[in-house]
Amino acid sequence: MQTEDNVLPPTQLSEDTAVCISVKGLKESWQKWSDEHQEYQKHNPFTQDTRPSVVVPQRGQDDYGRPLQGSMTEQRGKDACTHISREVQELCEVIRMIGERRDKGGSNSKWKVITVEFGKLFEHYVTISNKLVGILLRARKQRLVDFEGEMLWQGKDDQVVITLMQ
């Protein structure tokens, strides 16, 4: 009979012995995953675990409301931020292309701005993305564009002027 420490060469293994070795490997793999998961749960603030070793970030700490560093959640957040930044930059380029240059302070001002009406931008931009209003709101939050009102609606707000700030 074979023990865990005494492994026979492959030529001497029977079918039953091969099954025991693979079951042993499965057991070790499962145990490793279980140990790692238990360790992870010690740091998970949403776990039902009531042991005092659970660390819950408090408001004001740097890691409060943020995913663990190096986690897939953190990477997905970074990827999403990069994607949205690209879309905001693309929106600004479209406004530069189709917008009109105007004087900012008056007729003899040397400051020029680029403006476009929402209806014209919507007509042009609808073939690029179906998220125009959301991207406009993000760009306004970053102070790249400005417009009146909290939300823009197709048809109702077609004459609202959108100003490219940079």
mmCIF file of C-alpha atoms in Angstrom:
data_model
loop_
_atom_site.group_PDB
_atom_site.id
_atom_site.type_symbol
_atom_site.label_atom_id
_atom_site.label_comp_id
_atom_site.label_asym_id
_atom_site.label_seq_id
_atom_site.Cartn_x
_atom_site.Cartn_y
_atom_site.Cartn_z
ATOM 1 C CA MET A 1 0.000 0.000 0.000
ATOM 2 C CA GLN A 2 1.175 3.511 -0.772
ATOM 3 C CA THR A 3 1.376 6.337 1.790
ATOM 4 C CA GLU A 4 1.444 10.074 1.144
ATOM 5 C CA ASP A 5 5.199 10.216 1.767
ATOM 6 C CA ASN A 6 6.016 7.078 -0.201
ATOM 7 C CA VAL A 7 5.086 7.767 -3.839
ATOM 8 C CA LEU A 8 5.665 4.962 -6.345
ATOM 9 C CA PRO A 9 7.187 5.621 -9.782
ATOM 10 C CA PRO A 10 4.601 6.127 -12.568
ATOM 11 C CA THR A 11 5.215 2.674 -14.031
ATOM 12 C CA GLN A 12 4.138 1.005 -10.781
ATOM 13 C CA LEU A 13 0.992 3.096 -10.246
ATOM 14 C CA SER A 14 -2.345 1.347 -10.525
ATOM 15 C CA GLU A 15 -5.519 3.165 -11.548
ATOM 16 C CA ASP A 16 -6.709 3.317 -7.927
ATOM 17 C CA THR A 17 -3.402 4.819 -6.780
ATOM 18 C CA ALA A 18 -3.539 7.513 -9.511
ATOM 19 C CA VAL A 19 -7.015 8.485 -8.311
ATOM 20 C CA CYS A 20 -5.727 8.797 -4.724
ATOM 21 C CA ILE A 21 -2.905 11.077 -5.801
ATOM 22 C CA SER A 22 -5.229 13.343 -7.805
ATOM 23 C CA VAL A 23 -7.710 13.458 -4.919
ATOM 24 C CA LYS A 24 -4.842 14.388 -2.606
ATOM 25 C CA GLY A 25 -3.906 17.211 -4.990
ATOM 26 C CA LEU A 26 -7.501 18.411 -5.107
ATOM 27 C CA LYS A 27 -7.693 18.353 -1.323
ATOM 28 C CA GLU A 28 -4.490 20.409 -0.993
ATOM 29 C CA SER A 29 -5.658 22.881 -3.632
ATOM 30 C CA TRP A 30 -9.020 23.308 -1.905
ATOM 31 C CA GLN A 31 -7.369 23.746 1.495
ATOM 32 C CA LYS A 32 -5.036 26.406 0.096
ATOM 33 C CA TRP A 33 -7.986 28.327 -1.397
ATOM 34 C CA SER A 34 -9.896 28.007 1.884
ATOM 35 C CA ASP A 35 -6.976 29.375 3.921
ATOM 36 C CA GLU A 36 -6.504 32.313 1.524
ATOM 37 C CA HIS A 37 -10.236 33.088 1.595
ATOM 38 C CA GLN A 38 -10.338 33.059 5.390
ATOM 39 C CA GLU A 39 -7.386 35.456 5.489
ATOM 40 C CA TYR A 40 -9.110 37.727 2.951
ATOM 41 C CA GLN A 41 -12.325 37.718 4.999
ATOM 42 C CA LYS A 42 -10.398 39.008 8.028
ATOM 43 C CA HIS A 43 -9.906 42.274 6.124
ATOM 44 C CA ASN A 44 -13.353 42.412 4.488
ATOM 45 C CA PRO A 45 -15.481 45.032 6.286
ATOM 46 C CA PHE A 46 -18.707 43.500 4.937
ATOM 47 C CA THR A 47 -18.159 40.004 6.310
ATOM 48 C CA GLN A 48 -20.381 38.581 9.034
ATOM 49 C CA ASP A 49 -17.229 37.639 10.926
ATOM 50 C CA THR A 50 -17.288 39.284 14.368
ATOM 51 C CA ARG A 51 -13.720 38.517 15.376
ATOM 52 C CA PRO A 52 -11.810 41.585 16.593
ATOM 53 C CA SER A 53 -9.131 41.083 13.923
ATOM 54 C CA VAL A 54 -11.464 42.463 11.216
ATOM 55 C CA VAL A 55 -10.122 45.880 10.206
ATOM 56 C CA VAL A 56 -12.761 48.390 9.152
ATOM 57 C CA PRO A 57 -11.454 51.601 7.567
ATOM 58 C CA GLN A 58 -12.837 54.732 9.186
ATOM 59 C CA ARG A 59 -13.856 57.986 7.514
ATOM 60 C CA GLY A 60 -10.924 60.263 6.938
ATOM 61 C CA GLN A 61 -8.448 57.440 6.382
ATOM 62 C CA ASP A 62 -6.746 57.308 2.988
ATOM 63 C CA ASP A 63 -8.113 53.867 2.112
ATOM 64 C CA TYR A 64 -11.709 54.561 3.176
ATOM 65 C CA GLY A 65 -14.122 53.775 0.330
ATOM 66 C CA ARG A 66 -11.360 52.410 -1.904
ATOM 67 C CA PRO A 67 -10.712 48.855 -3.082
ATOM 68 C CA LEU A 68 -7.694 46.925 -1.852
ATOM 69 C CA GLN A 69 -4.497 47.904 -3.612
ATOM 70 C CA GLY A 70 -3.560 45.450 -6.314
ATOM 71 C CA SER A 71 -7.063 43.940 -6.484
ATOM 72 C CA MET A 72 -8.974 43.380 -9.709
ATOM 73 C CA THR A 73 -11.586 45.882 -8.492
ATOM 74 C CA GLU A 74 -8.922 48.577 -8.276
ATOM 75 C CA GLN A 75 -7.696 47.709 -11.783
ATOM 76 C CA ARG A 76 -11.235 47.836 -13.226
ATOM 77 C CA GLY A 77 -11.705 51.278 -11.639
ATOM 78 C CA LYS A 78 -8.455 52.543 -13.170
ATOM 79 C CA ASP A 79 -9.418 51.137 -16.571
ATOM 80 C CA ALA A 80 -12.852 52.801 -16.382
ATOM 81 C CA CYS A 81 -11.287 56.139 -15.422
ATOM 82 C CA THR A 82 -8.898 55.931 -18.369
ATOM 83 C CA HIS A 83 -11.742 55.075 -20.756
ATOM 84 C CA ILE A 84 -13.927 57.948 -19.553
ATOM 85 C CA SER A 85 -11.001 60.393 -19.771
ATOM 86 C CA ARG A 86 -10.494 59.375 -23.407
ATOM 87 C CA GLU A 87 -14.187 59.965 -24.137
ATOM 88 C CA VAL A 88 -14.066 63.422 -22.492
ATOM 89 C CA GLN A 89 -11.005 64.328 -24.593
ATOM 90 C CA GLU A 90 -12.782 63.104 -27.730
ATOM 91 C CA LEU A 91 -15.818 65.253 -26.857
ATOM 92 C CA CYS A 92 -13.606 68.336 -26.495
ATOM 93 C CA GLU A 93 -12.037 67.619 -29.904
ATOM 94 C CA VAL A 94 -15.478 67.309 -31.518
ATOM 95 C CA ILE A 95 -16.527 70.650 -29.977
ATOM 96 C CA ARG A 96 -13.310 72.237 -31.331
ATOM 97 C CA MET A 97 -14.080 70.874 -34.819
ATOM 98 C CA ILE A 98 -17.753 71.841 -35.109
ATOM 99 C CA GLY A 99 -17.915 74.809 -32.700
ATOM 100 C CA GLU A 100 -17.739 78.514 -33.469
ATOM 101 C CA ARG A 101 -15.009 80.810 -32.126
ATOM 102 C CA ARG A 102 -16.380 83.807 -30.234
ATOM 103 C CA ASP A 103 -15.011 86.650 -28.130
ATOM 104 C CA LYS A 104 -15.336 85.905 -24.429
ATOM 105 C CA GLY A 105 -15.357 89.381 -22.900
ATOM 106 C CA GLY A 106 -16.738 91.557 -25.677
ATOM 107 C CA SER A 107 -16.023 92.696 -29.230
ATOM 108 C CA ASN A 108 -12.476 93.988 -28.526
ATOM 109 C CA SER A 109 -11.444 91.204 -26.129
ATOM 110 C CA LYS A 110 -8.459 89.058 -26.987
ATOM 111 C CA TRP A 111 -9.927 85.976 -25.248
ATOM 112 C CA LYS A 112 -11.643 83.566 -27.617
ATOM 113 C CA VAL A 113 -13.898 80.657 -26.678
ATOM 114 C CA ILE A 114 -15.444 77.905 -28.731
ATOM 115 C CA THR A 115 -19.197 77.381 -28.446
ATOM 116 C CA VAL A 116 -21.699 74.967 -29.946
ATOM 117 C CA GLU A 117 -25.415 74.439 -29.461
ATOM 118 C CA PHE A 118 -26.451 71.198 -27.815
ATOM 119 C CA GLY A 119 -28.693 70.220 -30.735
ATOM 120 C CA LYS A 120 -25.852 70.533 -33.251
ATOM 121 C CA LEU A 121 -23.474 68.640 -30.963
ATOM 122 C CA PHE A 122 -26.064 65.920 -30.387
ATOM 123 C CA GLU A 123 -26.664 65.492 -34.151
ATOM 124 C CA HIS A 124 -22.935 65.180 -34.795
ATOM 125 C CA TYR A 125 -22.001 63.182 -31.709
ATOM 126 C CA VAL A 126 -24.819 60.594 -31.776
ATOM 127 C CA THR A 127 -22.861 58.490 -34.290
ATOM 128 C CA ILE A 128 -19.823 58.463 -31.965
ATOM 129 C CA SER A 129 -21.386 57.654 -28.604
ATOM 130 C CA ASN A 130 -24.799 57.244 -27.032
ATOM 131 C CA LYS A 131 -23.562 58.716 -23.733
ATOM 132 C CA LEU A 132 -23.215 62.355 -24.758
ATOM 133 C CA VAL A 133 -25.056 63.908 -21.809
ATOM 134 C CA GLY A 134 -23.139 61.844 -19.254
ATOM 135 C CA ILE A 135 -19.831 62.760 -20.850
ATOM 136 C CA LEU A 136 -20.853 66.438 -20.945
ATOM 137 C CA LEU A 137 -21.657 66.308 -17.223
ATOM 138 C CA ARG A 138 -18.269 64.696 -16.506
ATOM 139 C CA ALA A 139 -16.493 67.323 -18.646
ATOM 140 C CA ARG A 140 -18.319 70.114 -16.780
ATOM 141 C CA LYS A 141 -17.288 68.577 -13.456
ATOM 142 C CA GLN A 142 -13.671 68.728 -14.691
ATOM 143 C CA ARG A 143 -14.282 72.380 -15.751
ATOM 144 C CA LEU A 144 -13.582 71.646 -19.417
ATOM 145 C CA VAL A 145 -17.006 72.787 -20.651
ATOM 146 C CA ASP A 146 -19.802 74.939 -19.289
ATOM 147 C CA PHE A 147 -23.541 75.162 -20.012
ATOM 148 C CA GLU A 148 -26.718 76.339 -18.289
ATOM 149 C CA GLY A 149 -28.917 73.934 -16.340
ATOM 150 C CA GLU A 150 -28.324 70.668 -14.554
ATOM 151 C CA MET A 151 -29.350 68.285 -17.348
ATOM 152 C CA LEU A 152 -29.709 68.532 -21.108
ATOM 153 C CA TRP A 153 -32.621 66.943 -22.979
ATOM 154 C CA GLN A 154 -32.736 66.348 -26.720
ATOM 155 C CA GLY A 155 -35.326 68.569 -28.385
ATOM 156 C CA LYS A 156 -36.062 70.694 -25.307
ATOM 157 C CA ASP A 157 -32.492 71.983 -24.830
ATOM 158 C CA ASP A 158 -31.266 72.048 -28.453
ATOM 159 C CA GLN A 159 -30.533 75.812 -28.227
ATOM 160 C CA VAL A 160 -28.487 75.595 -25.021
ATOM 161 C CA VAL A 161 -24.971 76.867 -25.719
ATOM 162 C CA ILE A 162 -22.080 74.676 -24.616
ATOM 163 C CA THR A 163 -18.808 76.550 -24.110
ATOM 164 C CA LEU A 164 -15.431 74.819 -24.335
ATOM 165 C CA MET A 165 -13.341 76.270 -21.500
ATOM 166 C CA GLN A 166 -9.916 74.978 -22.555
#
